[in-house]
CSV table of C-alpha atoms and ligand atoms in Angstrom, one decimal:
chain,number,residue,atom,x,y,z
A,986,MET,CA,19.6,1.3,29.6
A,987,ASN,CA,15.5,2.2,30.8
A,988,LEU,CA,14.4,-0.9,31.3
A,989,GLU,CA,11.0,0.3,32.1
A,990,LEU,CA,10.6,0.6,27.9
A,991,PHE,CA,10.9,-2.2,27.2
A,992,ALA,CA,8.5,-3.9,30.1
A,993,PRO,CA,4.4,-3.6,29.7
A,994,SER,CA,2.1,-1.5,30.3
A,995,ALA,CA,3.3,-2.0,34.8
A,996,MET,CA,-0.4,-1.0,35.5
A,997,GLU,CA,-2.9,-2.8,34.0
A,998,GLY,CA,-6.5,-1.9,34.1
A,999,THR,CA,-8.3,0.1,31.3
A,1000,GLU,CA,-8.2,4.4,30.9
A,1001,GLU,CA,-11.2,6.5,29.4
A,1002,LEU,CA,-10.2,8.3,27.1
A,1003,GLY,CA,-13.5,10.3,26.1
A,1004,ARG,CA,-17.0,8.6,26.4
A,1005,HIS,CA,-16.3,6.5,23.9
A,1006,ALA,CA,-12.7,5.4,24.0
A,1007,CYS,CA,-10.5,3.6,26.1
A,1008,VAL,CA,-7.3,2.2,26.7
A,1009,LEU,CA,-6.9,-1.3,28.3
A,1010,ARG,CA,-3.4,-1.4,29.4
A,1011,GLY,CA,-1.5,-4.5,28.5
A,1012,PHE,CA,-4.6,-6.7,27.4
A,1013,ALA,CA,-2.2,-7.6,24.1
A,1014,VAL,CA,0.6,-9.6,26.5
A,1015,ALA,CA,-1.3,-12.8,27.3
A,1016,PHE,CA,-2.2,-12.8,23.4
A,1017,VAL,CA,1.3,-12.4,22.4
A,1018,GLU,CA,3.0,-15.8,21.3
A,1019,GLU,CA,0.2,-16.6,18.9
A,1020,LEU,CA,0.3,-13.4,17.6
A,1021,MET,CA,3.6,-13.1,16.6
A,1022,PRO,CA,4.2,-15.9,14.2
A,1023,ALA,CA,1.0,-14.2,12.7
A,1024,LEU,CA,2.5,-11.3,12.1
A,1025,HIS,CA,5.6,-13.5,10.9
A,1026,ALA,CA,3.5,-15.2,8.2
A,1027,VAL,CA,1.1,-12.1,7.6
A,1028,GLU,CA,4.9,-10.1,6.6
A,1029,ARG,CA,5.7,-13.9,4.6
A,1030,GLU,CA,3.0,-13.1,2.4
A,1031,SER,CA,2.4,-8.9,1.8
A,1032,PRO,CA,5.9,-7.6,3.2
A,1033,PHE,CA,5.7,-5.2,5.3
A,1034,ARG,CA,6.7,-1.7,2.0
A,1035,ARG,CA,6.0,2.2,2.6
A,1036,MET,CA,3.2,4.2,0.7
A,1037,MET,CA,2.8,7.0,-2.0
A,1038,THR,CA,0.3,9.3,-0.6
A,1039,ALA,CA,-1.9,12.0,-3.2
A,1040,GLY,CA,0.9,14.4,-1.6
A,1041,GLY,CA,3.7,12.4,-4.0
A,1042,HIS,CA,5.4,12.3,0.0
A,1043,THR,CA,6.2,8.7,0.7
A,1044,MET,CA,4.1,7.1,4.2
A,1045,SER,CA,6.6,7.4,7.0
A,1046,ALA,CA,5.3,3.9,8.9
A,1047,ALA,CA,5.8,1.1,6.3
A,1048,MET,CA,2.3,-0.6,6.5
A,1049,THR,CA,0.9,-4.4,4.7
A,1050,ASN,CA,-2.8,-5.8,5.8
A,1051,CYS,CA,-4.1,-9.2,6.8
A,1052,GLY,CA,-8.3,-9.3,6.3
A,1053,GLU,CA,-11.2,-8.7,2.9
A,1054,CYS,CA,-9.7,-6.0,2.5
A,1055,GLY,CA,-7.1,-3.6,3.3
A,1056,TRP,CA,-5.9,0.0,3.5
A,1057,VAL,CA,-3.4,1.6,0.5
A,1058,SER,CA,-2.1,5.0,-0.9
A,1059,ASP,CA,-0.5,5.5,-3.7
A,1060,ARG,CA,-1.1,8.8,-6.4
A,1061,ARG,CA,-4.6,8.5,-7.5
A,1062,GLY,CA,-6.2,9.2,-3.5
A,1063,TYR,CA,-6.6,5.9,-0.5
A,1064,ARG,CA,-9.2,3.3,-0.4
A,1065,TYR,CA,-9.7,-0.1,0.4
A,1066,ALA,CA,-8.3,-3.1,-1.7
A,1067,ALA,CA,-9.6,-6.5,-2.3
A,1068,ILE,CA,-5.2,-7.4,-4.0
A,1069,ASP,CA,-1.9,-6.6,-2.7
A,1070,PRO,CA,-1.0,-3.5,-5.3
A,1071,GLU,CA,2.5,-5.1,-4.8
A,1072,THR,CA,1.7,-9.3,-4.7
A,1073,GLY,CA,-0.9,-9.0,-7.1
A,1074,ARG,CA,-2.8,-11.2,-5.3
A,1075,PRO,CA,-5.7,-11.3,-2.2
A,1076,TRP,CA,-3.9,-9.8,1.6
A,1077,PRO,CA,-3.8,-12.8,3.1
A,1078,ALA,CA,-5.5,-13.7,6.3
A,1079,MET,CA,-6.7,-12.4,8.2
A,1080,PRO,CA,-5.4,-14.4,11.8
A,1081,ASP,CA,-7.4,-16.7,14.3
A,1082,ALA,CA,-6.0,-14.9,17.2
A,1083,PHE,CA,-5.6,-11.5,14.7
A,1084,ARG,CA,-9.5,-11.6,14.7
A,1085,ARG,CA,-9.9,-13.0,18.6
A,1086,LEU,CA,-8.0,-10.3,20.6
A,1087,ALA,CA,-9.9,-8.1,17.8
A,1088,ARG,CA,-13.0,-9.4,19.4
A,1089,HIS,CA,-12.7,-9.7,23.0
A,1090,ALA,CA,-10.7,-6.0,23.2
A,1091,ALA,CA,-14.1,-4.5,21.7
A,1092,ASP,CA,-16.5,-5.9,24.5
A,1093,ALA,CA,-13.3,-5.1,27.3
A,1094,ALA,CA,-14.6,-2.1,26.4
A,1095,GLY,CA,-18.1,-2.1,26.2
A,1096,LEU,CA,-18.0,-1.5,22.2
A,1097,GLY,CA,-18.9,-5.4,21.0
A,1098,PRO,CA,-19.8,-6.6,19.6
A,1099,PHE,CA,-17.3,-6.7,17.0
A,1100,ASP,CA,-16.4,-8.7,13.8
A,1101,PRO,CA,-13.1,-6.6,11.9
A,1102,ASP,CA,-12.7,-7.0,7.9
A,1103,ALA,CA,-9.9,-4.8,7.1
A,1104,CYS,CA,-6.4,-4.8,10.2
A,1105,LEU,CA,-3.9,-2.6,9.2
A,1106,VAL,CA,-0.3,-3.2,10.2
A,1107,ASN,CA,1.6,-1.1,11.0
A,1108,CYS,CA,6.2,-1.0,11.5
A,1109,TYR,CA,7.6,2.0,12.8
A,1110,VAL,CA,11.4,2.9,13.3
A,1111,PRO,CA,13.1,5.4,15.6
A,1112,GLY,CA,12.3,8.4,14.0
A,1113,SER,CA,9.4,7.7,11.8
A,1114,ARG,CA,5.9,9.5,12.8
A,1115,MET,CA,2.1,9.5,12.0
A,1116,GLY,CA,1.3,13.2,11.3
A,1117,LEU,CA,-2.9,14.2,12.9
A,1118,HIS,CA,-5.6,12.8,10.6
A,1119,GLN,CA,-8.9,11.6,10.9
A,1120,ASP,CA,-10.2,7.8,9.9
A,1121,SER,CA,-13.0,8.2,7.3
A,1122,ASN,CA,-12.3,6.3,5.0
A,1123,GLU,CA,-14.4,3.2,6.2
A,1124,LYS,CA,-18.1,3.0,5.3
A,1125,ASP,CA,-19.7,1.1,8.4
A,1126,ARG,CA,-18.1,3.9,10.8
A,1127,SER,CA,-20.6,2.9,13.8
A,1128,ALA,CA,-18.0,0.3,14.3
A,1129,PRO,CA,-15.5,0.0,17.0
A,1130,ILE,CA,-11.2,0.1,15.9
A,1131,VAL,CA,-9.6,-1.4,17.5
A,1132,SER,CA,-6.4,-0.3,17.8
A,1133,VAL,CA,-3.0,-2.7,18.9
A,1134,SER,CA,0.8,-1.3,20.3
A,1135,LEU,CA,3.3,-3.8,19.4
A,1136,GLY,CA,7.3,-3.0,19.8
A,1137,ILE,CA,9.2,-0.5,21.4
A,1138,PRO,CA,6.9,2.3,22.9
A,1139,ALA,CA,5.3,5.6,20.7
A,1140,VAL,CA,3.7,8.6,22.6
A,1141,PHE,CA,0.1,9.0,20.8
A,1142,LEU,CA,-2.0,11.6,19.5
A,1143,PHE,CA,-5.3,12.4,20.9
A,1144,GLY,CA,-7.1,15.0,19.9
A,1145,GLY,CA,-10.0,16.8,18.9
A,1146,HIS,CA,-12.8,17.0,16.5
A,1147,GLY,CA,-10.9,19.8,14.5
A,1148,ARG,CA,-7.8,19.7,13.2
A,1149,GLY,CA,-6.8,22.5,16.0
A,1150,ASP,CA,-7.8,21.3,19.0
A,1151,LYS,CA,-5.1,20.8,21.5
A,1152,ALA,CA,-4.0,17.1,21.1
A,1153,ARG,CA,-3.2,14.6,24.8
A,1154,ARG,CA,0.1,12.7,24.9
A,1155,VAL,CA,-1.2,9.0,25.8
A,1156,PRO,CA,2.0,7.6,26.0
A,1157,LEU,CA,1.4,3.1,24.4
A,1158,CYS,CA,3.4,0.5,25.6
A,1159,HIS,CA,3.8,-2.9,24.4
A,1160,GLY,CA,0.5,-4.9,24.4
A,1161,ASP,CA,-1.5,-2.2,24.8
A,1162,VAL,CA,-4.9,-2.5,23.2
A,1163,VAL,CA,-6.8,1.0,22.4
A,1164,VAL,CA,-10.7,1.0,21.2
A,1165,TRP,CA,-12.6,4.3,20.0
A,1166,GLY,CA,-16.5,3.7,19.1
A,1167,GLY,CA,-19.4,6.7,19.1
A,1168,GLU,CA,-18.5,10.1,19.6
A,1169,ASP,CA,-14.7,9.7,19.6
A,1170,ARG,CA,-14.1,7.6,16.4
A,1171,MET,CA,-14.0,10.6,13.8
A,1172,ARG,CA,-11.2,12.4,16.3
A,1173,PHE,CA,-7.4,13.7,14.5
A,1174,HIS,CA,-5.0,11.3,15.7
A,1175,GLY,CA,-1.5,10.9,15.4
A,1176,ILE,CA,1.9,9.0,16.4
A,1177,LEU,CA,5.0,11.1,17.5
A,1178,PRO,CA,8.1,10.0,16.1
A,1179,LEU,CA,9.7,7.6,17.4
A,1180,LYS,CA,12.8,7.4,20.3
A,1181,PRO,CA,15.6,4.6,19.8
A,1182,ALA,CA,14.8,1.9,21.6
A,1183,ASP,CA,14.6,-2.4,21.5
A,1184,HIS,CA,11.7,-4.3,21.9
A,1185,PRO,CA,13.3,-8.1,22.8
A,1186,VAL,CA,10.9,-10.1,21.5
A,1187,VAL,CA,9.5,-7.3,18.5
A,1188,GLY,CA,12.6,-5.9,17.9
A,1189,PRO,CA,14.2,-1.5,17.4
A,1190,ARG,CA,10.2,-1.6,15.7
A,1191,ARG,CA,7.2,-0.5,17.0
A,1192,ILE,CA,4.3,-2.4,15.1
A,1193,ASN,CA,0.2,-1.4,15.5
A,1194,LEU,CA,-2.6,-4.2,14.3
A,1195,THR,CA,-5.2,-1.6,13.2
A,1196,PHE,CA,-9.0,-3.2,13.3
A,1197,ARG,CA,-12.0,-1.9,11.4
A,1198,LYS,CA,-15.0,-2.1,9.9
A,1199,ALA,CA,-14.3,-1.4,6.7
A,1200,GLY,CA,-16.4,-2.7,3.8
B,2492,MD3,C1,-8.2,7.4,16.9
B,2492,MD3,N1,-2.9,4.2,13.7
B,2492,MD3,O1,-3.3,3.5,11.2
B,2492,MD3,S1,-3.6,3.4,16.5
B,2492,MD3,C2,-3.8,4.8,11.9
B,2492,MD3,O2,-0.8,3.6,16.3
B,2492,MD3,C3,-3.3,4.9,13.1
B,2492,MD3,O3,-0.3,3.1,14.2
B,2492,MD3,C4,-1.8,4.8,14.8
B,2492,MD3,O4,-4.0,6.4,13.4
B,2492,MD3,C5,-1.2,3.7,15.1
B,2492,MD3,O5,-5.0,5.4,10.5
B,2492,MD3,C6,-2.8,5.0,16.2
B,2492,MD3,C7,-4.7,4.2,15.4
B,2492,MD3,C8,-6.5,4.3,15.6
B,2492,MD3,C9,-7.2,4.5,14.5
B,2492,MD3,C10,-8.5,5.0,14.4
B,2492,MD3,C11,-9.2,5.8,15.2
B,2492,MD3,C12,-6.5,5.6,16.2
B,2492,MD3,C13,-8.1,6.5,16.2
B,2492,MD3,C14,-9.8,6.9,15.2
B,2492,MD3,C15,-9.9,8.2,16.0
B,2492,MD3,C16,-9.0,8.1,16.8
B,2493,FE,FE1,-6.0,6.9,11.8
């Protein structure tokens, strides 16, 4: 068993991915004790579900949301919505620990101030993936995006501005935070299929919190 896979990123610090994109290695580790109970409360209120794409395919990752609005997809397409279509109720409020982490990370990356109104929570199990895509549903594209990785590791694909541009592979581990803004905000990106693994705190899954200013 390779224990390195489970350790939070050994190298703390900042790695530049682009002019306005960076990885803050291990930045969320100090928040995990507060994040996990908050995540469980969100999951209990609005459980993870695999959404349908407009093309009729079931998405590989399971999702839920918290905050004023949440990302949803069905046969009609994808959009932000204030009501969880599964529960018929508003999405759970964004936990304070989530919001504080997102703000601190944007500040640390030099892309603050950031006041997110939406947090998409993706849940990957071994084999789950996310194909190359752009995030173009948010009204305010000048706001950055903050992404927090928890649990088993994944390889993030960091592409260019065209679908066919060569993508760089960036390993993301428990506690890593990525911040995108400015000219890097509209890059194509995705997640390679996850390898089988287990994480002592999060279990055999990868949780990704993606904070956005959607409304
Ligand atoms: C890069 N999620 O939910 S991190 C997504 O790890 C999504 O679950 C992936 O892509 C995940 O849309 C990747 C989030 C992310 C979000 C926006 C980006 C990465 C980005 C915008 C530009 C470049
Ligand atoms: Fe995305």
